[in-house]
Amino acid sequence: MAAASMIRSVFKKELFSGKVAIVTGGATGLGRAITEELSSLGCKVVIASRRLENLEKAAQEINEAIPISLRPRVFPYQCNIRNEEQVKSLMKYTIDTHGALDYLVNNGGGQFASPAISAKGWLAVVETNLTGTFYCCKHAYNEWMAGHGGAIVNIIADMYKGFPNMAHTGAARAGVQNLMMSLALEWADCGIRINCVSPGIIYSETAAKNYGGRHVFDEGLHIIPAKRLGIPEEVSGAVCFLLSPAASYITGTTIKVDGGQSFYRSPFTIPEHNSFPPPLEDPELNSKL
Ligand SMILES: CCCCCCCCC/C=C/C(=O)SCCNC(=O)CCNC(=O)[C@H](O)C(C)(C)COP(=O)(O)OP(=O)(O)OC[C@H]1O[C@@H](n2cnc3c(N)ncnc32)[C@H](O)[C@@H]1OP(=O)(O)O
Ligand SMILES: NC(=O)C1=CN([C@@H]2O[C@H](COP(=O)(O)OP(=O)(O)OC[C@H]3O[C@@H](n4cnc5c(N)ncnc54)[C@H](OP(=O)(O)O)[C@@H]3O)[C@@H](O)[C@H]2O)C=CC1
């Protein structure tokens, strides 16, 4: 991750001055880039995830890049988004300590590659990505946004052609996208905007480590029209845009940050086989082929 002093943003300084955000998974990868950019633009950011030592280290590093008179802008808070009580405490802490909750970025999550997963693995991934996002939205709404409005961005994934070998996350992320659309309608009358950002293959050290190394990400290059991987800062820019006043008329939509990957080739190869039924299950109709 780049030193916080090297943060680059195309947005104007102090764009988010006086605002308060929560970024789940804000200590690493995409979440860290989002936290760095938001805080560099004046936002106070509570970063929340399971590993407190990671959060504390990231908060310290990012705060050190901010002028002393304006510190701290990043605040660590331990929270497992799979635990509803912890999510509720996160929202209460943020509002009690910082006086508002303008933005919620549901970024914390993940999965593992596995063709035939256990029910326990399925539940772990669905609870983390879908139910965890639901808990965060629900309590942000209950504790603050229902009365004050706000903007929410959910990070999802490229699941538009199914997600073989990661069916658990494909199902969970599609669920998040549909949840987002429902909430965009249910909560429009409260002044809440909610959208998704859908990254393709975005290289960060922590993400790659989770899959066994950089080479696994590089193996995806042939399915990316841009012919390169993305970086976390390219996702962060889309999140900042969706949170900003420039997106004041945008709700219920998804921005893909994937170099064109989602409508190009699937990484999954179907083995040659002869297992499909003949047309109308009548072998004689094979003669029509
Ligand atoms: C070609 C192009 C290519 C390109 C390839 C690149 C892909 C790019 C697209 C996506 C990229 C990213 O998302 S990058 C982000 C990567 N980062 C992450 O995923 C980090 C967060 N991930 C996680 O924390 C985990 O994966 C997650 C499952 C969600 C939570 O794990 P936990 O350890 O908390 O879960 P637990 O409750 O302890 O575990 C429950 C069960 O889950 C299963 N399980 C958990 N981790 C497992 C694992 N690594 N491998 C197998 N099985 C696992 C086991 O059955 C566990 O039971 P037991 O066996 O009984 O314990
Ligand atoms: N990198 C990529 O190519 C892509 C990433 N994504 C998604 O983007 C998001 C960020 O991933 P990325 O930055 O790449 O990878 P990272 O592994 O760096 O980030 C995942 C973050 O999620 C947090 N997290 C995981 N489980 C929980 C939980 N139960 N409660 C709270 N926080 C949790 C982790 O923190 P901790 O361990 O401390 O809890 C970690 O900070 C994830 O949802 C990921 O699946 C989607 C598509 C592509």
Coordinates of C-alpha atoms and ligand atoms in Angstrom, one line a residue:
M1 CA 0.0 0.0 0.0
A2 CA 1.3 3.5 -0.9
A3 CA 2.4 5.7 1.9
A4 CA -0.5 7.9 3.0
S5 CA 1.5 11.0 2.0
M6 CA 1.3 9.7 -1.6
I7 CA -2.5 9.6 -1.7
R8 CA -3.8 10.8 -5.1
S9 CA -7.3 11.9 -5.6
V10 CA -9.0 13.6 -8.5
F11 CA -11.6 15.1 -6.2
K12 CA -11.3 18.6 -4.6
K13 CA -9.7 18.9 -1.2
E14 CA -12.3 19.0 1.7
L15 CA -15.0 17.5 -0.5
F16 CA -16.1 15.5 2.5
S17 CA -15.2 18.0 5.2
G18 CA -17.4 17.6 8.3
K19 CA -18.7 14.2 7.1
V20 CA -18.5 10.9 9.0
A21 CA -18.1 7.5 7.3
I22 CA -17.8 3.8 8.3
V23 CA -15.7 1.6 6.0
T24 CA -15.8 -2.1 6.9
G25 CA -12.6 -3.9 6.2
G26 CA -11.0 -0.5 6.1
A27 CA -7.5 -1.6 7.2
T28 CA -6.5 -3.5 4.1
G29 CA -6.8 -3.6 0.3
L30 CA -9.7 -1.8 -1.2
G31 CA -11.0 -0.7 2.2
R32 CA -7.7 1.0 3.0
A33 CA -7.6 2.9 -0.3
I34 CA -11.2 4.1 0.3
T35 CA -10.3 5.1 3.8
E36 CA -7.2 6.9 2.7
E37 CA -9.0 8.8 0.0
L38 CA -12.0 9.7 2.1
S39 CA -9.9 10.9 5.0
S40 CA -7.6 12.9 2.7
L41 CA -10.7 14.7 1.5
G42 CA -11.7 15.7 5.0
C43 CA -14.0 12.9 6.1
K44 CA -13.7 11.2 9.5
V45 CA -13.6 7.5 8.9
V46 CA -14.3 4.7 11.4
I47 CA -12.7 1.5 10.1
A48 CA -14.2 -1.7 11.3
S49 CA -13.2 -5.4 11.1
R50 CA -12.2 -8.4 13.1
R51 CA -8.4 -7.9 13.6
L52 CA -7.9 -4.9 15.9
E53 CA -4.2 -4.8 15.5
N54 CA -4.5 -4.4 11.8
L55 CA -7.1 -1.6 12.3
E56 CA -4.9 0.2 14.8
K57 CA -1.8 0.0 12.6
A58 CA -3.7 1.3 9.6
A59 CA -5.3 4.1 11.5
Q60 CA -2.0 5.2 12.9
E61 CA -0.3 5.2 9.5
I62 CA -3.1 7.1 7.8
N63 CA -3.4 9.7 10.6
E64 CA 0.3 10.4 10.5
A65 CA 0.0 11.7 7.0
I66 CA -2.7 14.2 8.0
P67 CA -1.6 17.7 9.4
I68 CA -1.4 17.4 13.2
S69 CA -4.1 20.1 13.8
L70 CA -6.6 17.9 11.8
R71 CA -5.7 14.5 13.4
P72 CA -7.1 12.0 14.0
R73 CA -9.4 11.4 11.1
V74 CA -9.3 7.6 11.1
F75 CA -10.6 5.6 14.1
P76 CA -10.3 1.8 14.5
Y77 CA -13.3 -0.2 15.9
Q78 CA -13.3 -4.0 16.2
C79 CA -16.4 -5.6 14.7
N80 CA -17.3 -8.8 13.1
I81 CA -20.1 -8.0 10.6
R82 CA -21.5 -11.5 11.1
N83 CA -22.4 -10.5 14.6
E84 CA -25.5 -8.3 14.7
E85 CA -24.9 -7.0 18.3
Q86 CA -21.3 -5.9 17.3
V87 CA -22.7 -4.2 14.2
K88 CA -25.2 -2.3 16.3
S89 CA -22.4 -1.3 18.7
L90 CA -20.4 0.0 15.8
M91 CA -23.2 2.3 14.7
K92 CA -23.8 3.5 18.2
Y93 CA -20.1 4.1 18.8
T94 CA -19.8 6.1 15.6
I95 CA -22.8 8.3 16.2
D96 CA -22.0 8.8 20.0
T97 CA -18.4 9.7 19.3
H98 CA -18.5 11.5 16.0
G99 CA -22.1 12.9 16.0
A100 CA -23.3 11.5 12.7
L101 CA -23.2 8.7 10.2
D102 CA -23.3 10.3 6.7
Y103 CA -21.7 7.4 4.7
L104 CA -21.5 3.6 5.0
V105 CA -19.2 1.6 2.8
N106 CA -19.8 -2.2 3.1
N107 CA -16.5 -3.5 1.9
G108 CA -15.5 -6.1 4.5
G109 CA -15.9 -9.6 3.2
G110 CA -14.4 -12.3 1.0
Q111 CA -14.5 -15.9 0.1
F112 CA -12.3 -18.8 -0.8
A113 CA -12.1 -20.8 -4.0
S114 CA -13.7 -24.2 -3.7
P115 CA -15.8 -26.3 -6.3
A116 CA -17.8 -28.3 -3.8
I117 CA -18.1 -26.4 -0.5
S118 CA -19.3 -27.6 2.8
A119 CA -22.6 -26.2 4.3
K120 CA -20.4 -24.5 6.9
G121 CA -18.3 -22.8 4.3
W122 CA -21.4 -21.7 2.4
L123 CA -22.9 -20.2 5.6
A124 CA -19.6 -18.5 6.4
V125 CA -19.5 -16.7 3.1
V126 CA -23.2 -15.9 2.9
E127 CA -23.3 -14.7 6.5
T128 CA -20.2 -12.5 5.9
N129 CA -21.1 -10.9 2.6
L130 CA -24.9 -10.9 2.4
T131 CA -26.1 -11.0 6.0
G132 CA -23.2 -8.8 7.2
T133 CA -24.1 -6.2 4.7
F134 CA -27.8 -6.4 5.7
Y135 CA -26.9 -5.9 9.4
C136 CA -24.8 -2.9 8.5
C137 CA -27.4 -1.3 6.4
K138 CA -30.2 -2.1 8.8
H139 CA -28.5 -0.6 11.9
A140 CA -27.1 2.4 9.9
Y141 CA -30.7 3.1 9.0
N142 CA -32.2 2.5 12.4
E143 CA -29.6 4.5 14.4
W144 CA -29.1 7.4 12.0
M145 CA -29.9 7.4 8.4
A146 CA -33.7 7.0 8.7
G147 CA -33.8 10.5 10.3
H148 CA -31.0 12.2 8.5
G149 CA -30.5 10.6 5.1
G150 CA -27.1 9.3 4.0
A151 CA -25.3 7.4 1.3
I152 CA -24.3 3.7 1.2
V153 CA -22.0 1.9 -1.2
N154 CA -21.7 -1.9 -1.2
I155 CA -18.7 -3.6 -2.7
I156 CA -19.8 -6.7 -4.6
A157 CA -18.0 -8.8 -7.3
D158 CA -18.1 -9.9 -10.9
M159 CA -20.8 -12.6 -10.6
Y160 CA -22.8 -11.7 -13.8
K161 CA -21.9 -14.9 -15.6
G162 CA -22.4 -17.0 -12.5
F163 CA -19.4 -17.7 -10.3
P164 CA -18.2 -21.3 -10.8
N165 CA -15.7 -22.3 -8.1
M166 CA -17.0 -19.5 -5.9
A167 CA -20.7 -20.1 -6.1
H168 CA -21.2 -19.1 -2.5
T169 CA -19.9 -15.6 -3.1
G170 CA -21.7 -15.3 -6.4
A171 CA -25.0 -16.0 -4.7
A172 CA -24.2 -13.7 -1.8
R173 CA -23.1 -10.8 -4.0
A174 CA -26.1 -11.1 -6.3
G175 CA -28.1 -11.0 -3.1
V176 CA -26.4 -7.8 -2.0
Q177 CA -27.1 -6.3 -5.4
N178 CA -30.8 -7.1 -5.2
L179 CA -31.0 -6.0 -1.5
M180 CA -29.5 -2.7 -2.7
M181 CA -32.2 -2.2 -5.2
S182 CA -35.0 -2.9 -2.7
L183 CA -33.5 -0.6 -0.1
A184 CA -33.0 2.2 -2.8
L185 CA -36.8 2.1 -3.2
E186 CA -37.8 1.6 0.5
W187 CA -35.5 4.3 1.8
A188 CA -35.7 6.9 -1.0
D189 CA -38.3 8.8 1.1
C190 CA -35.6 9.2 3.8
G191 CA -33.1 10.7 1.5
I192 CA -30.9 7.7 1.5
R193 CA -29.0 6.7 -1.7
I194 CA -27.6 3.2 -2.0
N195 CA -25.5 1.8 -4.8
C196 CA -22.9 -0.9 -5.5
V197 CA -19.4 -0.9 -6.9
S198 CA -18.4 -4.1 -8.6
P199 CA -14.7 -4.7 -8.9
G200 CA -13.0 -7.1 -11.3
I201 CA -9.6 -8.4 -10.4
I202 CA -8.0 -5.9 -8.2
Y203 CA -4.5 -6.5 -7.0
S204 CA -3.5 -5.9 -3.4
E205 CA -1.1 -7.8 -1.2
T206 CA -3.7 -8.9 1.3
A207 CA -6.2 -10.0 -1.4
A208 CA -3.5 -11.9 -3.4
K209 CA -2.2 -13.6 -0.2
N210 CA -5.7 -15.0 0.4
Y211 CA -5.5 -16.8 -3.0
G212 CA -1.9 -18.0 -2.7
G213 CA -0.1 -15.1 -4.3
R214 CA 0.1 -12.6 -7.1
H215 CA 0.4 -15.3 -9.8
V216 CA -3.2 -16.4 -9.2
F217 CA -4.4 -12.9 -10.1
D218 CA -2.1 -12.7 -13.1
E219 CA -3.7 -15.9 -14.4
G220 CA -6.8 -13.8 -14.9
L221 CA -5.2 -11.3 -17.3
H222 CA -6.4 -13.1 -20.4
I223 CA -10.0 -12.4 -19.4
I224 CA -9.5 -8.7 -18.9
P225 CA -10.0 -6.5 -21.9
A226 CA -7.9 -3.8 -20.3
K227 CA -5.0 -6.3 -20.2
R228 CA -3.9 -5.4 -16.8
L229 CA -5.1 -5.8 -13.2
G230 CA -6.9 -3.0 -11.3
I231 CA -5.5 -1.3 -8.2
P232 CA -7.5 -0.4 -5.0
E233 CA -7.3 3.3 -5.8
E234 CA -9.4 2.8 -9.0
V235 CA -12.2 1.3 -6.9
S236 CA -11.8 4.0 -4.3
G237 CA -12.5 6.7 -6.9
A238 CA -15.8 5.1 -7.9
V239 CA -16.8 4.9 -4.2
C240 CA -15.9 8.5 -3.6
F241 CA -17.9 9.6 -6.6
L242 CA -21.0 7.7 -5.5
L243 CA -20.8 9.2 -2.0
S244 CA -20.2 12.7 -3.3
P245 CA -22.8 15.4 -4.3
A246 CA -21.9 14.6 -8.0
A247 CA -24.0 11.5 -7.5
S248 CA -27.0 13.2 -5.9
Y249 CA -29.4 11.7 -8.5
I250 CA -27.9 8.2 -8.5
T251 CA -29.4 5.4 -6.5
G252 CA -30.1 1.7 -7.0
T253 CA -27.3 1.2 -9.5
T254 CA -24.0 -0.6 -9.9
I255 CA -20.7 0.8 -11.2
K256 CA -18.4 -1.9 -12.6
V257 CA -14.7 -1.2 -12.1
D258 CA -13.3 -4.2 -14.0
G259 CA -11.6 -3.1 -17.2
G260 CA -14.5 -4.6 -19.2
Q261 CA -14.1 -8.1 -17.6
S262 CA -17.7 -8.7 -16.7
F263 CA -19.0 -8.8 -20.3
Y264 CA -16.0 -10.5 -21.8
R265 CA -14.8 -14.1 -21.2
S266 CA -15.5 -16.3 -18.2
P267 CA -12.4 -17.8 -16.6
F268 CA -14.2 -21.1 -16.2
T269 CA -13.7 -23.8 -18.9
I270 CA -16.3 -26.4 -19.4
P271 CA -14.6 -29.8 -20.1
E272 CA -15.5 -31.6 -23.4
H273 CA -18.4 -33.9 -22.7
N274 CA -21.3 -35.8 -24.2
S275 CA -23.6 -35.7 -21.2
F276 CA -26.3 -33.2 -22.3
P277 CA -29.7 -34.7 -23.4
P278 CA -30.4 -34.7 -27.1
P279 CA -33.0 -32.1 -28.4
L280 CA -36.3 -32.6 -26.7
E281 CA -34.7 -35.7 -25.2
D282 CA -35.3 -37.5 -28.4
P283 CA -32.1 -39.1 -29.9
E284 CA -33.7 -39.1 -33.4
L285 CA -33.7 -35.3 -33.3
N286 CA -29.9 -35.4 -33.3
S287 CA -30.2 -35.8 -37.0
K288 CA -31.3 -32.1 -37.2
L289 CA -27.9 -31.0 -35.9
Ligands
LIG1 C1 -8.6 -17.1 -13.5 C2 -8.8 -15.8 -12.7 C3 -8.6 -16.1 -11.2 C4 -8.6 -14.8 -10.5 C5 -8.7 -15.1 -9.0 C6 -8.8 -13.8 -8.2 C7 -10.3 -13.6 -7.7 C8 -10.6 -12.2 -7.7 C9 -12.0 -11.9 -7.3 C10 -12.1 -11.8 -5.8 C11 -11.2 -11.3 -5.0 C12 -11.4 -11.1 -3.6 O1 -12.5 -11.1 -3.1 S1 -10.1 -10.7 -2.8 C13 -10.5 -10.6 -1.1 C14 -9.9 -11.8 -0.4 N1 -10.0 -11.6 1.0 C15 -10.8 -12.4 1.7 O2 -11.5 -13.2 1.2 C16 -10.6 -12.1 3.2 C17 -11.8 -12.5 4.0 N2 -12.1 -13.9 3.8 C18 -12.5 -14.7 4.9 O3 -12.4 -14.2 6.0 C19 -13.0 -16.1 4.6 O4 -12.8 -16.5 3.3 C20 -14.5 -16.2 5.0 C21 -15.0 -17.6 4.6 C22 -15.4 -15.2 4.3 C23 -14.6 -16.2 6.5 O5 -13.7 -17.2 6.9 P1 -13.7 -17.6 8.5 O6 -12.4 -18.2 8.7 O7 -14.1 -16.5 9.3 O8 -14.9 -18.7 8.5 P2 -15.1 -19.7 9.5 O9 -16.5 -19.5 10.1 O10 -14.0 -19.8 10.5 O11 -15.1 -21.0 8.6 C24 -16.2 -21.7 8.3 C25 -15.9 -22.7 7.2 O12 -15.6 -22.0 6.0 C26 -14.8 -22.9 5.2 N3 -13.6 -22.2 4.9 C27 -13.2 -21.0 5.4 N4 -12.1 -20.5 4.8 C28 -11.7 -21.5 3.9 C29 -10.6 -21.6 3.0 N5 -9.7 -20.7 2.9 N6 -10.6 -22.7 2.2 C30 -11.6 -23.7 2.3 N7 -12.6 -23.6 3.1 C31 -12.7 -22.5 4.0 C32 -14.5 -24.1 6.0 O13 -15.5 -25.1 5.7 C33 -14.8 -23.6 7.4 O14 -15.1 -24.6 8.3 P3 -13.9 -25.4 9.1 O15 -13.2 -26.1 8.0 O16 -14.7 -26.3 10.0 O17 -13.1 -24.4 9.8
LIG2 N1 -9.5 -7.7 -4.7 C1 -10.4 -8.1 -5.6 O1 -10.0 -8.4 -6.8 C2 -11.8 -8.1 -5.3 C3 -12.3 -7.9 -4.1 N2 -13.7 -7.9 -3.9 C4 -14.2 -7.6 -2.5 O2 -13.8 -6.4 -2.1 C5 -13.7 -6.4 -0.6 C6 -12.4 -6.0 -0.1 O3 -11.4 -7.0 -0.6 P1 -9.9 -6.8 -0.7 O4 -9.5 -5.5 -0.2 O5 -9.5 -7.1 -2.1 O6 -9.3 -8.0 0.2 P2 -8.8 -8.0 1.7 O7 -8.6 -9.4 2.1 O8 -7.7 -7.0 1.9 O9 -10.0 -7.3 2.5 C7 -11.0 -8.0 3.1 C8 -11.4 -7.2 4.4 O10 -12.6 -7.6 4.9 C9 -12.5 -7.7 6.3 N3 -13.4 -8.7 6.8 C10 -13.5 -10.0 6.4 N4 -14.5 -10.7 7.1 C11 -15.0 -9.8 7.9 C12 -16.0 -9.8 9.0 N5 -16.6 -11.0 9.2 N6 -16.3 -8.7 9.7 C13 -15.6 -7.5 9.4 N7 -14.7 -7.4 8.5 C14 -14.4 -8.5 7.8 C15 -11.1 -8.1 6.6 O11 -10.6 -7.6 7.8 P3 -10.4 -8.6 9.1 O12 -9.7 -9.8 8.6 O13 -9.7 -7.8 10.1 O14 -11.9 -8.9 9.6 C16 -10.3 -7.3 5.5 O15 -9.9 -6.0 5.9 C17 -14.1 -7.9 -0.2 O16 -15.5 -7.9 0.0 C18 -13.8 -8.6 -1.5 O17 -14.4 -9.9 -1.5 C19 -14.6 -8.2 -4.9 C20 -14.1 -8.4 -6.1 C21 -12.7 -8.4 -6.5

